[in-house]
mmCIF file of C-alpha atoms in Angstrom:
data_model
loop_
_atom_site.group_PDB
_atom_site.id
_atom_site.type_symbol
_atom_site.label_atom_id
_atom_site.label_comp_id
_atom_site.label_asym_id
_atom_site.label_seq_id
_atom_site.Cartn_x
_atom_site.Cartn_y
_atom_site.Cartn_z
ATOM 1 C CA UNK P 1 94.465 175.901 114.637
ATOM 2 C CA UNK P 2 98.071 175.211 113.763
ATOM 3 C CA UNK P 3 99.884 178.718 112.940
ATOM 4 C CA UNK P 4 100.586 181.583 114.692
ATOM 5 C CA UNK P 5 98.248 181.414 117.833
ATOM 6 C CA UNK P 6 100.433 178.354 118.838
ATOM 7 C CA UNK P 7 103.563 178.994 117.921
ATOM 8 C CA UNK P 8 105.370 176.683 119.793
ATOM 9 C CA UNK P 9 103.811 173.867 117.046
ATOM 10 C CA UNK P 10 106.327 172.234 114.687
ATOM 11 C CA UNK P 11 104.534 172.306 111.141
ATOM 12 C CA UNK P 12 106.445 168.859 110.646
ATOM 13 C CA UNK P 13 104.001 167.302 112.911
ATOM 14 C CA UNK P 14 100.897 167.783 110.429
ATOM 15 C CA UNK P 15 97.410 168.285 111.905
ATOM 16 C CA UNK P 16 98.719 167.120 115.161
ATOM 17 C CA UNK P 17 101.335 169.498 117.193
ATOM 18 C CA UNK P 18 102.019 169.963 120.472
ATOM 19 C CA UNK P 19 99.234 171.995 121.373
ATOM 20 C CA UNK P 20 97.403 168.976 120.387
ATOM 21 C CA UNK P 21 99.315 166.167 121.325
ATOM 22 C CA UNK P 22 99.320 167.870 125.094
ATOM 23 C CA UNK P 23 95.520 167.455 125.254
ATOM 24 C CA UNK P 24 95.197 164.254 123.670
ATOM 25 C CA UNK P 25 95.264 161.743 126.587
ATOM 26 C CA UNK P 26 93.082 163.425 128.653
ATOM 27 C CA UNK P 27 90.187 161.574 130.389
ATOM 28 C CA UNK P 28 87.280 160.678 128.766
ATOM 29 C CA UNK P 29 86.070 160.668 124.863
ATOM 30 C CA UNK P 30 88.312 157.526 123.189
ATOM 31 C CA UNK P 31 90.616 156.969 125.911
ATOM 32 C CA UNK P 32 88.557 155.399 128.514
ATOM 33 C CA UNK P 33 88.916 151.793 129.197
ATOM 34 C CA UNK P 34 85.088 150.797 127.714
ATOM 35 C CA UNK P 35 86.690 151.970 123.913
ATOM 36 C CA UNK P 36 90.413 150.967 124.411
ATOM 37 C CA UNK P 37 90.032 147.483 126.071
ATOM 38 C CA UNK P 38 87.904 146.010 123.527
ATOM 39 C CA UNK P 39 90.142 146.631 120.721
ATOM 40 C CA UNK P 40 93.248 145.751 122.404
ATOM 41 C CA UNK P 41 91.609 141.951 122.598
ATOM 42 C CA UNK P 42 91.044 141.984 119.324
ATOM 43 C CA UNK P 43 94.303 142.692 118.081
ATOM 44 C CA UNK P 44 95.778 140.539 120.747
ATOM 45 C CA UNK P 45 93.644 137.683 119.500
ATOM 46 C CA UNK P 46 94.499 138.787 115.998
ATOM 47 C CA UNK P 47 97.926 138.596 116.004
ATOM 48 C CA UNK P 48 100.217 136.101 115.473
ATOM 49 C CA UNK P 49 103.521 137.655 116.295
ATOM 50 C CA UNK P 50 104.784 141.346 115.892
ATOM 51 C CA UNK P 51 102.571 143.955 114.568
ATOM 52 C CA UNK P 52 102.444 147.049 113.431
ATOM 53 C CA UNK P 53 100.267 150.105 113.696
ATOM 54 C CA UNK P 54 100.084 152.954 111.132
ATOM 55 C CA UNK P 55 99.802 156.600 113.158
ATOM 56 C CA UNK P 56 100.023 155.259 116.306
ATOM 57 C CA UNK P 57 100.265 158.317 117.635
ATOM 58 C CA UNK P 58 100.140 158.806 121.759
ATOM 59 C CA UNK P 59 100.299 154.887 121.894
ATOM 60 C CA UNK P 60 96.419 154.949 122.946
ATOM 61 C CA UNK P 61 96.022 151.203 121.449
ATOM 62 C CA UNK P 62 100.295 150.507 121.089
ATOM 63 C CA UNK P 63 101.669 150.469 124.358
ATOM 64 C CA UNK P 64 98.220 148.028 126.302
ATOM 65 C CA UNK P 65 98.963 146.009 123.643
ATOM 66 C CA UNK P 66 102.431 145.679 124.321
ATOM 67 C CA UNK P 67 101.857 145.762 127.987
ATOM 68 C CA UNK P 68 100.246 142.331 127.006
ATOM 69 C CA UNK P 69 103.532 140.886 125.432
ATOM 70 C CA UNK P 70 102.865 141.673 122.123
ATOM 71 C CA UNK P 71 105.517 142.825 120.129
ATOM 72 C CA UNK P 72 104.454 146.246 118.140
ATOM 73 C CA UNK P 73 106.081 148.584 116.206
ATOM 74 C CA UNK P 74 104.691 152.114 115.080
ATOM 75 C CA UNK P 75 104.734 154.553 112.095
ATOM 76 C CA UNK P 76 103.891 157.980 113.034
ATOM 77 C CA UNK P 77 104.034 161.736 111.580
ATOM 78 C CA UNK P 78 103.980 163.799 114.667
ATOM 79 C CA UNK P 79 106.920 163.724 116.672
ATOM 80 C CA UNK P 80 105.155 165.310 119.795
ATOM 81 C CA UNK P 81 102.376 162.637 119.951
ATOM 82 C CA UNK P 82 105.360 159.891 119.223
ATOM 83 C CA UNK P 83 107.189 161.476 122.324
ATOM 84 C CA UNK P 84 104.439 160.475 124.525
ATOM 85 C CA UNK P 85 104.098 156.834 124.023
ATOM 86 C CA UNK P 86 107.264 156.039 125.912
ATOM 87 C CA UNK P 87 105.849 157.544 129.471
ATOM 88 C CA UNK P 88 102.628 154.939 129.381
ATOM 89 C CA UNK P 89 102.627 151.087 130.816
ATOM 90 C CA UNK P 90 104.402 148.743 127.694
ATOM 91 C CA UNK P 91 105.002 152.186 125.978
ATOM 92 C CA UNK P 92 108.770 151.596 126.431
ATOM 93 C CA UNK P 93 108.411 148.769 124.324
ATOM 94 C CA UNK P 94 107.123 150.118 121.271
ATOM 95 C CA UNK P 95 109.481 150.691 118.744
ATOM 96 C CA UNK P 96 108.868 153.735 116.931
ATOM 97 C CA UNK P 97 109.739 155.223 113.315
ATOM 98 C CA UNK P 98 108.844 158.532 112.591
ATOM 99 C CA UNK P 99 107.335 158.962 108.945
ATOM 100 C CA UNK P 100 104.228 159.002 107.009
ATOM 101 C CA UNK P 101 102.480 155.784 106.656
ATOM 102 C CA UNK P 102 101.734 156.294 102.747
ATOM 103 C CA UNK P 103 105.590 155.526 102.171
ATOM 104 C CA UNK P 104 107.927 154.704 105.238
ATOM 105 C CA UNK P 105 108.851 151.124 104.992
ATOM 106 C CA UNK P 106 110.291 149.377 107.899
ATOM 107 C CA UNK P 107 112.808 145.907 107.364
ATOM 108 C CA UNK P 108 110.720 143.710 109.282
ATOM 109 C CA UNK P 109 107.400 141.908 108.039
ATOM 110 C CA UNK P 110 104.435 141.363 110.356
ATOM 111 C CA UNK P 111 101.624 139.435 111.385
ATOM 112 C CA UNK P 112 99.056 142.353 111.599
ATOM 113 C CA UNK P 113 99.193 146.262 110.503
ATOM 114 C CA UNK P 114 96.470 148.184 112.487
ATOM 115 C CA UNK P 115 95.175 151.684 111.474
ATOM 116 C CA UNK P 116 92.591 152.924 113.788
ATOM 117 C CA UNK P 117 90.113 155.951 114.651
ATOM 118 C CA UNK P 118 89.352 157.227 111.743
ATOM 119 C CA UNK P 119 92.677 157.387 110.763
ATOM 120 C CA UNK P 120 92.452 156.337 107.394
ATOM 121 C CA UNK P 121 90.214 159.359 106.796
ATOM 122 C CA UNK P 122 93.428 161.779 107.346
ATOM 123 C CA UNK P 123 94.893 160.936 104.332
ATOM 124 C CA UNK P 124 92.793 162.651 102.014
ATOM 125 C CA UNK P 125 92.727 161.828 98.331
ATOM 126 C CA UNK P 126 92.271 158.710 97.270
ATOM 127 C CA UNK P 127 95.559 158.162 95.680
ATOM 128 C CA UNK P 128 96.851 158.340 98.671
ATOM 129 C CA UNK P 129 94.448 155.830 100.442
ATOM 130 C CA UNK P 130 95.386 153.177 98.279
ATOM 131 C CA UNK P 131 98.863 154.003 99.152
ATOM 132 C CA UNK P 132 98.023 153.243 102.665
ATOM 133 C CA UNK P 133 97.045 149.404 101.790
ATOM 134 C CA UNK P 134 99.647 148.947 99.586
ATOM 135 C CA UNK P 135 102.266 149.981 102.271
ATOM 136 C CA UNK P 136 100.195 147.692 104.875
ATOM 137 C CA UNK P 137 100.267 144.800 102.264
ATOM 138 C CA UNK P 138 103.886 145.468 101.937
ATOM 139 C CA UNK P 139 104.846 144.750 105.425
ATOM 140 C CA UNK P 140 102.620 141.737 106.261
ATOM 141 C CA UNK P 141 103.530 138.022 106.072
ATOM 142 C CA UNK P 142 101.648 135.825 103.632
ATOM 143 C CA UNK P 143 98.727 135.342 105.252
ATOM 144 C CA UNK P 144 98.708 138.535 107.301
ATOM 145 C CA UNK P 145 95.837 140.716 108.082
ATOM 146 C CA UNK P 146 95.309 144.340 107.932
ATOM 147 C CA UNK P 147 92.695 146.047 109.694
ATOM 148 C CA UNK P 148 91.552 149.870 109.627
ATOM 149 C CA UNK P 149 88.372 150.719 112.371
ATOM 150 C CA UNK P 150 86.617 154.100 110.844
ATOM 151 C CA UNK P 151 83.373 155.927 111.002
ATOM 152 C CA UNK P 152 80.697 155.851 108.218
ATOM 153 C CA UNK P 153 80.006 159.695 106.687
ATOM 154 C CA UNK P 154 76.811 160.897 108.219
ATOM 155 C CA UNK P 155 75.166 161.547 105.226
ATOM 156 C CA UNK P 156 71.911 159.962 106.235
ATOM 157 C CA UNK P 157 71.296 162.764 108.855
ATOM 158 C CA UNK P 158 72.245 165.723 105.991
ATOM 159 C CA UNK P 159 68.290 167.287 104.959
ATOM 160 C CA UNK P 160 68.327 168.437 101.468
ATOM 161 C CA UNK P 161 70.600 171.521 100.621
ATOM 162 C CA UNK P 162 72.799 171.238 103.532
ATOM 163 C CA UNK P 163 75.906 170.227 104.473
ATOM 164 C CA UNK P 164 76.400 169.975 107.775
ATOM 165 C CA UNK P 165 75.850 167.751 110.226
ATOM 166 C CA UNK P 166 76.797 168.704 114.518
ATOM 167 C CA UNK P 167 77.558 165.194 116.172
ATOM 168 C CA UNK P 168 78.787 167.101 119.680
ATOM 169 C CA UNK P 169 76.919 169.999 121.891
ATOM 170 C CA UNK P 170 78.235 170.070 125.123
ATOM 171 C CA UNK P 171 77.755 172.825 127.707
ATOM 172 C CA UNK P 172 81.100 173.169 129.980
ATOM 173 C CA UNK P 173 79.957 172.511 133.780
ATOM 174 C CA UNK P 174 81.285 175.787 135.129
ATOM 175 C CA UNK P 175 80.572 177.929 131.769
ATOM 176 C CA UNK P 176 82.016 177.748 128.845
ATOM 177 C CA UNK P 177 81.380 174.699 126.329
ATOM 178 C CA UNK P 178 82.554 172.623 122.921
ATOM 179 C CA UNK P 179 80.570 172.510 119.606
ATOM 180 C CA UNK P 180 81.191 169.839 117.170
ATOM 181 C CA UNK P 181 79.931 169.612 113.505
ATOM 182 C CA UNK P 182 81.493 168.018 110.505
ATOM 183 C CA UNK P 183 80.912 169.850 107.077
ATOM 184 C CA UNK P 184 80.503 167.446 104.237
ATOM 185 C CA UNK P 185 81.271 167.813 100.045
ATOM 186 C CA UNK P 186 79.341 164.871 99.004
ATOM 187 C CA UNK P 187 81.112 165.188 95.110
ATOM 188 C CA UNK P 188 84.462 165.072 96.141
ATOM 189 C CA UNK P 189 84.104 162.807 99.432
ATOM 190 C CA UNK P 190 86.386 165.938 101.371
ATOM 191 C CA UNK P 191 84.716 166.875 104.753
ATOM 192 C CA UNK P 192 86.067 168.788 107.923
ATOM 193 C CA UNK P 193 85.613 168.223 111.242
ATOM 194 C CA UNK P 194 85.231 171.134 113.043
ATOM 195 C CA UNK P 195 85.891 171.536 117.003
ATOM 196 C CA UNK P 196 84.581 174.896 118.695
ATOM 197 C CA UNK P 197 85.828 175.390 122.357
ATOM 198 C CA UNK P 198 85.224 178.496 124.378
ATOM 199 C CA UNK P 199 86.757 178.585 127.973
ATOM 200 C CA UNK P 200 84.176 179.677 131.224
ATOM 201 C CA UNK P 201 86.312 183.194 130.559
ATOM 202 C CA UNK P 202 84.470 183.722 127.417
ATOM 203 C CA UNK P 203 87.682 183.156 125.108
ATOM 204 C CA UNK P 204 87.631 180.339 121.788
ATOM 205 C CA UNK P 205 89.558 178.347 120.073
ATOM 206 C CA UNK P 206 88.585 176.671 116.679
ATOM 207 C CA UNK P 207 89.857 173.845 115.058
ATOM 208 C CA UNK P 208 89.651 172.375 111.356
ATOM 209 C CA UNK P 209 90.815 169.200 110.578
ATOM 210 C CA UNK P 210 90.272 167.940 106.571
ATOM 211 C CA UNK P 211 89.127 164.343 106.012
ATOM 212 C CA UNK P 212 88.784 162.427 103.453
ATOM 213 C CA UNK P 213 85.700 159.569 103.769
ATOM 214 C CA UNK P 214 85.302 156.042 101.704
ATOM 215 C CA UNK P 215 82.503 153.856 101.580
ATOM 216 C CA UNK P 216 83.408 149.996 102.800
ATOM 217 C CA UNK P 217 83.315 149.223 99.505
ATOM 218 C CA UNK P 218 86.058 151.340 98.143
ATOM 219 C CA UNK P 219 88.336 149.951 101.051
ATOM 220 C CA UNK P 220 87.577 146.750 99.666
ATOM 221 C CA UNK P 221 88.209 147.581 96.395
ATOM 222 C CA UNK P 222 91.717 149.231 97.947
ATOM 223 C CA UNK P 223 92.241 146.435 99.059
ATOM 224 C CA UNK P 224 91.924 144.127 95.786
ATOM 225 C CA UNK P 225 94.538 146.681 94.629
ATOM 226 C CA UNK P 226 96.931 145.819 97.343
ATOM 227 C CA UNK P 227 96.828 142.001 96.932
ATOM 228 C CA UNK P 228 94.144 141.603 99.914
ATOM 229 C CA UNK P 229 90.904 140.140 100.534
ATOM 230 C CA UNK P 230 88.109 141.383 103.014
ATOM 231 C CA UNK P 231 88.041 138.118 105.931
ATOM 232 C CA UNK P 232 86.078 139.972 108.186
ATOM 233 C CA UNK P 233 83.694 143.242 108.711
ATOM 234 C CA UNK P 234 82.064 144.053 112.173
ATOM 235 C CA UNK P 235 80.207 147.293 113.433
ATOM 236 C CA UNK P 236 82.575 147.425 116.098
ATOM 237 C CA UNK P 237 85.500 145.870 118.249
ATOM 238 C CA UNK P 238 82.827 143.361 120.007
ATOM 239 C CA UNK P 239 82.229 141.848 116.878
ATOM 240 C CA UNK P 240 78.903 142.636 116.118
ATOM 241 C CA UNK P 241 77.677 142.045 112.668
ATOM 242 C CA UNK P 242 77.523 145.571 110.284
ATOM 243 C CA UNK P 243 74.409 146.400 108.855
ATOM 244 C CA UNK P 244 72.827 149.485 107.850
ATOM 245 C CA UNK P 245 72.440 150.890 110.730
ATOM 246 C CA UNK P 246 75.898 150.691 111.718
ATOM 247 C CA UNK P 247 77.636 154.190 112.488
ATOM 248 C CA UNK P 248 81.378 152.586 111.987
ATOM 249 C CA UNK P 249 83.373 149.763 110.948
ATOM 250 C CA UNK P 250 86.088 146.999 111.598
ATOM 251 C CA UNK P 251 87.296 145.829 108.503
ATOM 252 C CA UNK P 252 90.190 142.885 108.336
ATOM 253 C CA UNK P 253 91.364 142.060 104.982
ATOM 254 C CA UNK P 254 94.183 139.330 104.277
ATOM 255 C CA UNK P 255 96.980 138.755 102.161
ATOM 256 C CA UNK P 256 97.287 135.914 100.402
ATOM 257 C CA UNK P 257 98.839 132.701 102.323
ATOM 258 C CA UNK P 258 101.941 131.133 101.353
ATOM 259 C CA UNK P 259 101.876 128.552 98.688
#
């Protein structure tokens, strides 16, 4: 956890510091080419000139996207994850601000605003949620489209009078292993996901990271408060159609076109 067992972490950078941000493109998880590719074609079919992504962290999405000649542009909290986009292929080209994307406005307007991974869920009250749209509205042409991809709460899965719910057991191959479990408050939508990692030498490391979760329609509603429409909601980056079942979301909504 961020403190004084990693003292080389800036507080500036939030919930992810360098102890974090040096782990975070490692192999595997949401950075293998099955999960990235697919949403890079979206966007690039999306947009319609430059775009923007809120916490674009490591550049994950930013810099294949601009590998592909898209112009994009990036708000981002944590200076050690920022420092990192620059070192990938079409990470040079990202132009980065650093700054929280409730309030940091840039000059330019834009096709598209992206906000992906769950990202949403790290701003956590719903005040500042809203905030989130409105900034996205803010920096989009008429017409322009916003689009968050996030995770559904689990609640399903929670049996009565608990409120927990692991979504990650894995044994390490030479000893060792990582627990994952988030821990939900169903009356004030707060939940943590929690991230338990002991080493093959028998030492641990626990991290806590606070959420904040909203059912799609509460984004939508966010939306209507932001001067945006929903246009289109799929279970995931191929475009499949949500339903019930669905574990996750890719919502577009869309400002209104000029007149």
């Amino acid at each position: 956890m961020i403190g004084s067992a990693n003292a080389g972490d800036d507080p500036a950078d939030g919930w992810f510091p360098e102890s974090v941000a040096a782990g975070y493109d490692a192999p595997g998880g949401a950075n293998v080419p099955e999960i990235v590719t697919p949403a890079v074609d979206v966007l690039e079919d999306l947009a319609d000139g430059p775009v923007l992504e809120f916490a674009v962290g490591t550049g994950r999405i930013a810099a294949p996207l601009a590998a592909r000649g898209v112009p994009v542009s990036g708000i981002e909290l944590s200076r050690a994850m920022a420092a990192r986009i620059a070192g990938k292929p079409g990470g040079e080209a990202v132009e980065v601000v650093l700054g929280d994307m409730t309030t940091t406005r840039l000059a330019s307007r834009f096709s598209l605003v992206y906000l992906v991974f769950n990202t949403i869920g790290n701003v956590t009250t719903q005040d500042g949620q809203v905030d989130v749209f409105r900034n996205a509205a803010a920096h989009l042409r008429p017409g322009g489209l916003f689009v968050v991809e996030v995770g559904l709460p689990d609640l399903r899965r929670l049996p009565p009078g608990q409120d927990t719910v692991p979504f990650t057991v894995a044994p390490g191959a030479a000893g060792g292993g990582y627990v994952g479990f988030d821990q939900y408050d169903v009356v004030t939508q707060q939940f943590t996901s929690n991230h338990v990692t002991v080493s093959p030498d028998g030492t641990g490391r626990f991290r806590r990271i606070p959420f904040r979760y909203a059912w799609p329609a509460e984004l939508d509603l966010m939306a209507r408060i932001a001067g945006m429409s929903l246009k289109h909601r799929w279970a995931d980056w191929d475009r499949s159609e949500f339903t019930a079942e669905s574990t996750k979301h890719v919502s577009i909504w869309e400002t209104e076109p000029s007149t």
